[in-house]
Coordinates of C-alpha atoms in Angstrom, one line a residue:
M1 CA 24.8 21.6 -3.1
G2 CA 25.4 20.3 0.4
R3 CA 24.9 16.8 1.8
L4 CA 21.8 14.7 1.6
V5 CA 21.2 12.4 4.6
A6 CA 18.9 9.3 4.3
F7 CA 17.5 7.8 7.4
G8 CA 16.1 4.2 7.4
E9 CA 16.8 0.5 7.7
I10 CA 19.4 -1.2 5.5
M11 CA 18.2 -4.7 4.8
L12 CA 19.2 -7.7 2.8
R13 CA 16.9 -8.9 0.0
L14 CA 16.8 -12.6 -0.8
S15 CA 15.3 -13.8 -4.1
P16 CA 15.2 -17.1 -6.0
P17 CA 17.1 -17.0 -9.2
G18 CA 15.3 -16.1 -12.4
R19 CA 11.6 -16.5 -12.2
E20 CA 11.6 -19.5 -9.7
L21 CA 9.3 -19.8 -6.7
L22 CA 10.8 -19.2 -3.3
L23 CA 13.1 -22.2 -2.4
Q24 CA 12.0 -24.1 -5.6
T25 CA 15.7 -24.9 -5.7
P26 CA 18.0 -24.4 -2.7
R27 CA 19.5 -21.1 -3.9
L28 CA 18.9 -17.4 -3.2
D29 CA 20.4 -14.3 -4.7
V30 CA 21.2 -11.6 -2.2
W31 CA 21.2 -7.8 -2.6
I32 CA 21.5 -4.9 -0.2
A33 CA 18.2 -3.2 0.1
G34 CA 15.9 -0.8 1.9
A35 CA 14.0 2.2 0.5
E36 CA 16.2 4.9 2.0
A37 CA 19.4 3.0 1.3
N38 CA 18.3 2.6 -2.4
V39 CA 17.9 6.4 -2.6
A40 CA 21.2 7.0 -1.0
S41 CA 23.0 4.6 -3.3
G42 CA 21.3 5.9 -6.4
L43 CA 22.2 9.5 -5.7
A44 CA 25.7 8.7 -4.7
R45 CA 26.2 6.8 -8.0
L46 CA 25.2 10.0 -9.7
G47 CA 27.9 12.0 -7.9
H48 CA 26.0 13.5 -5.0
D49 CA 27.4 13.8 -1.5
V50 CA 25.2 11.4 0.5
G51 CA 25.3 10.0 4.0
M52 CA 23.3 7.2 5.5
A53 CA 22.0 7.1 9.1
S54 CA 21.1 3.6 10.2
V55 CA 22.1 0.7 12.5
V56 CA 23.1 -2.9 11.6
P57 CA 24.3 -5.8 13.7
E58 CA 28.0 -6.2 14.2
N59 CA 28.4 -9.4 12.2
D60 CA 29.2 -10.5 8.7
L61 CA 25.7 -9.5 7.4
G62 CA 26.0 -6.0 8.9
R63 CA 29.5 -5.5 7.7
A64 CA 28.6 -6.7 4.2
A65 CA 25.8 -4.2 4.0
I66 CA 28.1 -1.3 5.0
S67 CA 30.7 -2.5 2.4
G68 CA 28.1 -2.5 -0.3
M69 CA 26.9 1.0 0.5
R70 CA 30.4 2.3 0.6
A71 CA 31.1 0.7 -2.8
N72 CA 28.3 2.8 -4.2
G73 CA 29.9 6.0 -2.8
V74 CA 27.7 6.5 0.3
D75 CA 29.2 7.9 3.4
C76 CA 28.6 5.3 6.1
S77 CA 29.9 7.2 9.1
G78 CA 26.3 7.6 10.3
I79 CA 25.8 3.8 10.4
R80 CA 26.5 2.2 13.8
F81 CA 26.6 -1.3 15.1
S82 CA 24.0 -2.5 17.6
G83 CA 21.5 -5.3 18.2
E84 CA 21.5 -8.9 17.1
R85 CA 19.9 -9.3 13.7
M86 CA 19.7 -7.9 10.1
G87 CA 16.4 -7.1 8.6
L88 CA 15.5 -9.4 5.7
Y89 CA 12.9 -9.7 3.1
F90 CA 12.2 -12.2 0.4
V91 CA 11.0 -11.3 -3.1
T92 CA 9.6 -13.9 -5.5
S93 CA 9.6 -12.2 -9.0
G94 CA 6.4 -12.5 -11.0
A95 CA 6.1 -13.9 -14.4
G96 CA 3.2 -13.7 -17.0
M97 CA 0.0 -13.5 -15.0
R98 CA 1.7 -14.3 -11.7
A99 CA 2.4 -11.3 -9.5
T100 CA 5.6 -10.5 -7.6
D101 CA 5.3 -11.5 -3.9
V102 CA 7.1 -10.1 -0.9
V103 CA 7.7 -11.8 2.5
Y104 CA 9.1 -9.6 5.3
D105 CA 11.4 -10.9 8.1
R106 CA 12.4 -7.8 9.9
A107 CA 10.7 -7.9 13.3
G108 CA 13.2 -7.5 16.0
S109 CA 16.0 -6.2 13.7
S110 CA 18.8 -4.0 14.9
F111 CA 17.1 -1.0 13.3
A112 CA 13.6 -1.8 14.6
E113 CA 14.9 -2.2 18.1
A114 CA 17.0 0.9 18.2
P115 CA 15.6 3.5 20.7
A116 CA 14.5 6.8 19.3
E117 CA 16.9 8.6 21.7
A118 CA 19.9 6.8 20.2
W119 CA 20.2 9.1 17.2
D120 CA 22.6 12.2 17.5
W121 CA 20.9 14.5 15.0
D122 CA 23.4 17.4 15.7
T123 CA 26.1 15.1 14.3
L124 CA 24.1 13.3 11.7
L125 CA 22.7 16.5 10.1
A126 CA 25.9 18.5 10.3
G127 CA 26.4 20.0 6.8
A128 CA 23.2 18.5 5.5
D129 CA 20.9 20.4 3.0
R130 CA 18.3 17.6 2.9
L131 CA 16.9 14.8 5.0
H132 CA 15.2 11.9 3.1
L133 CA 12.7 9.7 4.9
S134 CA 10.1 7.2 3.9
G135 CA 6.9 5.8 5.4
I136 CA 8.5 2.4 5.7
T137 CA 10.5 3.4 8.8
P138 CA 7.5 4.4 11.0
A139 CA 5.6 1.3 9.8
L140 CA 8.1 -0.9 11.6
G141 CA 6.8 -0.2 15.1
P142 CA 6.3 2.4 17.8
G143 CA 10.1 2.9 18.3
P144 CA 10.9 3.5 14.6
A145 CA 7.8 5.7 14.3
K146 CA 9.0 7.8 17.2
A147 CA 12.6 7.9 15.7
A148 CA 11.3 9.0 12.3
I149 CA 9.2 11.8 13.8
A150 CA 12.2 12.9 15.9
A151 CA 14.4 13.0 12.7
A152 CA 11.9 15.2 10.8
E153 CA 11.6 17.5 13.8
A154 CA 15.3 17.7 14.2
A155 CA 15.7 18.6 10.5
A156 CA 13.0 21.3 10.8
A157 CA 14.6 22.8 13.8
R158 CA 17.8 23.1 11.9
G159 CA 16.3 24.5 8.7
V160 CA 17.1 21.3 6.8
P161 CA 14.4 20.5 4.1
V162 CA 12.8 17.1 4.3
S163 CA 11.8 14.9 1.4
F164 CA 9.3 12.1 2.2
D165 CA 8.3 9.1 0.2
G166 CA 4.9 7.6 1.3
N167 CA 5.9 4.0 0.6
Y168 CA 2.8 2.7 2.4
R169 CA 3.3 -1.0 3.4
A170 CA 0.0 -2.4 4.8
R171 CA 1.6 -5.6 6.0
L172 CA 4.0 -3.7 8.2
W173 CA 1.4 -1.3 9.6
E174 CA -1.0 -4.1 10.3
S175 CA 1.5 -6.1 12.3
W176 CA 1.2 -3.8 15.3
D177 CA -1.4 -1.5 17.0
S178 CA -0.5 1.4 14.6
D179 CA -2.0 4.7 13.6
P180 CA -0.7 5.3 10.0
R181 CA -2.6 8.5 9.4
G182 CA -1.5 10.1 12.6
V183 CA 2.1 9.2 12.3
L184 CA 2.5 10.0 8.6
T185 CA 0.8 13.3 9.1
Q186 CA 3.5 14.3 11.6
L187 CA 6.1 13.5 9.0
V188 CA 4.5 15.1 6.0
Q189 CA 4.0 18.4 7.9
H190 CA 7.8 18.9 7.8
A191 CA 8.3 18.0 4.2
D192 CA 8.7 20.3 1.2
I193 CA 8.8 17.4 -1.3
M194 CA 6.5 14.4 -1.1
F195 CA 6.6 11.3 -3.3
G196 CA 3.1 9.8 -3.4
N197 CA -0.1 9.8 -5.3
H198 CA -3.8 10.5 -4.6
R199 CA -4.1 7.3 -2.5
D200 CA -1.3 8.5 -0.2
I201 CA -3.0 11.8 0.2
A202 CA -6.4 10.2 0.8
L203 CA -4.9 8.2 3.7
L204 CA -3.4 11.4 5.1
L205 CA -6.5 13.5 4.8
G206 CA -9.1 10.8 5.5
K207 CA -11.0 11.4 2.3
D208 CA -11.4 10.0 -1.2
F209 CA -10.9 12.0 -4.4
G210 CA -13.1 11.7 -7.4
G211 CA -12.3 12.1 -11.0
D212 CA -9.8 10.2 -13.2
G213 CA -6.2 10.4 -14.1
E214 CA -4.6 13.8 -14.2
D215 CA -7.7 15.6 -12.8
R216 CA -7.7 13.5 -9.7
R217 CA -4.0 14.0 -9.1
R218 CA -4.4 17.7 -9.3
I219 CA -7.4 17.8 -7.0
S220 CA -5.6 15.6 -4.4
A221 CA -2.4 17.7 -4.8
D222 CA -4.4 20.9 -4.1
A223 CA -5.9 19.3 -1.0
A224 CA -2.4 18.3 0.3
F225 CA -1.0 21.8 -0.4
A226 CA -3.9 23.3 1.6
A227 CA -3.3 20.9 4.5
F228 CA 0.5 21.1 4.7
P229 CA 1.9 24.7 4.3
K230 CA 5.5 23.6 4.0
L231 CA 4.8 21.2 1.1
Q232 CA 6.0 22.6 -2.3
L233 CA 6.1 19.6 -4.7
I234 CA 4.3 16.2 -5.0
A235 CA 5.9 13.7 -7.4
S236 CA 4.2 10.6 -8.5
T237 CA 4.1 7.9 -11.1
A238 CA 1.1 6.2 -12.7
R239 CA 1.4 2.5 -13.7
R240 CA -0.8 0.3 -15.8
V241 CA 0.1 -3.4 -15.6
E242 CA -0.6 -5.6 -18.6
D243 CA 1.3 -8.6 -17.2
A244 CA 4.5 -9.1 -15.1
D245 CA 6.6 -8.3 -18.2
R246 CA 4.7 -5.3 -19.7
H247 CA 3.8 -2.2 -17.8
R248 CA 3.0 1.4 -19.0
L249 CA 4.3 4.2 -16.8
S250 CA 4.2 7.9 -16.7
A251 CA 5.4 10.5 -14.2
R252 CA 4.0 13.7 -12.8
I253 CA 5.1 16.5 -10.5
D254 CA 2.6 19.0 -9.0
G255 CA 3.7 22.3 -7.6
R256 CA 1.5 24.8 -5.9
T257 CA 0.8 26.8 -9.1
D258 CA 2.0 24.5 -11.9
H259 CA 2.7 20.9 -12.9
A260 CA 4.7 18.7 -15.2
Q261 CA 3.3 15.6 -16.8
T262 CA 5.3 13.1 -19.0
E263 CA 4.1 10.9 -21.8
E264 CA 3.4 7.3 -21.0
V265 CA 6.2 4.8 -21.8
L266 CA 5.9 1.1 -22.4
L267 CA 8.2 -1.1 -20.3
A268 CA 8.6 -4.4 -21.9
G269 CA 10.8 -7.4 -20.9
I270 CA 10.8 -6.3 -17.2
V271 CA 13.6 -7.8 -15.2
D272 CA 12.8 -6.5 -11.7
R273 CA 10.3 -3.8 -10.7
I274 CA 11.3 -3.7 -7.0
G275 CA 13.0 -0.5 -6.1
A276 CA 11.5 1.4 -9.1
G277 CA 9.8 3.9 -6.9
D278 CA 13.1 4.6 -5.1
A279 CA 14.8 5.1 -8.5
F280 CA 12.0 7.6 -9.4
A281 CA 12.8 9.5 -6.2
V282 CA 16.5 9.5 -7.1
G283 CA 15.9 10.9 -10.5
V284 CA 13.6 13.7 -9.3
L285 CA 16.0 14.7 -6.5
H286 CA 19.0 14.4 -8.8
A287 CA 17.5 16.9 -11.3
L288 CA 16.3 19.3 -8.7
R289 CA 19.6 19.3 -6.8
G290 CA 21.3 20.1 -10.2
G291 CA 19.1 23.1 -10.7
G292 CA 16.5 21.6 -13.0
D293 CA 12.9 22.6 -13.1
I294 CA 10.0 20.3 -12.5
T295 CA 9.7 19.3 -16.1
E296 CA 13.3 18.1 -16.2
A297 CA 12.8 16.4 -12.8
A298 CA 9.7 14.5 -14.0
R299 CA 11.6 13.3 -17.2
T300 CA 14.7 12.3 -15.2
G301 CA 12.6 10.5 -12.6
L302 CA 10.8 8.6 -15.3
A303 CA 14.1 7.8 -17.1
L304 CA 15.6 6.3 -13.9
T305 CA 12.6 4.3 -12.9
A306 CA 12.3 2.9 -16.5
L307 CA 16.0 1.9 -16.4
K308 CA 15.6 0.3 -13.0
H309 CA 13.1 -2.2 -14.4
S310 CA 16.0 -3.6 -16.5
L311 CA 18.2 -4.3 -13.5
P312 CA 18.0 -7.1 -10.9
G313 CA 18.2 -6.0 -7.2
D314 CA 16.8 -3.1 -5.4
A315 CA 19.0 -0.1 -6.1
S316 CA 19.4 2.1 -9.2
L317 CA 23.1 1.8 -10.1
F318 CA 23.0 4.1 -13.2
R319 CA 25.2 7.0 -14.1
Q320 CA 24.4 10.3 -15.9
A321 CA 25.5 8.8 -19.2
D322 CA 22.8 6.1 -18.9
I323 CA 20.1 8.8 -18.2
D324 CA 21.3 10.8 -21.2
A325 CA 21.2 7.8 -23.5
Y326 CA 17.7 6.9 -22.4
L327 CA 16.4 10.4 -22.9
A328 CA 18.1 10.5 -26.3
G329 CA 16.2 7.3 -27.3
S330 CA 19.5 5.4 -27.9
L331 CA 18.9 1.7 -27.7
D332 CA 21.7 0.5 -29.9
V333 CA 24.9 -1.0 -28.5
R334 CA 27.2 1.6 -27.1
R335 CA 30.8 0.9 -28.2

């Protein structure tokens, strides 16, 4: 294996302790966050060679973010200092019949204001065997959208495969005069792996898909494969929410001629669901980079996303032993 490079904004996530409402008491817990940063940290914790390309302000917040990424084993030489402010977001965790709520405060951040021409892709992609992107970066504004497209084109020009996580964020796209379908199509056309479901594909292709469950996922996958010749795998999860503490989750990977579907698992006593999709991407990429087939990748992705629901904060911090214990069904104390 070579080196995976993740490109995106590193943020700070601020949350009230426990299940409190935002500023119900004058305290906030802080975690390093960001979809691509979560994938970088999760893969590095599993022993992969991972680099992060981003920009943060040269202040205590930016330095803390870099220190946290380094602590997880991520190569931060591709993170530079520029701009004035750190991107933030606030998460109020749900409870019972109250849903989790997110408030973004990232307009004008160092990353959002960085010009697309500022990225040296010859250096950043040196020795890389994969570039990982998500749909959150282009949702931040015209500059980040241009930068994400340039990153995907640079990878394609150098023969570096691209994995892309749809991560559609309506609140971000709607904050500016955006064209989500047009921008995201330019990114997916360079990807060989896509993380997304029938709704993401419907947005890309401008059409709805009938049917239910697995049939609808296969129909939408076939449509995506026909539209994007480079695309080889589409990985997704299906979630059924009973309340904030109990979800049912399954995973699926569609290839051009085959697929892998897991059984549904019950997630009870959920601690934090934010970052679960990033953990799924980590598990899938971890298995594939280790030579596993799509069945193993689907099972590993489901294992990591299930484990992430037990952990506060955004990133999956688990090791291979944790995945092995989960897959073995071991829930007793490990001594």
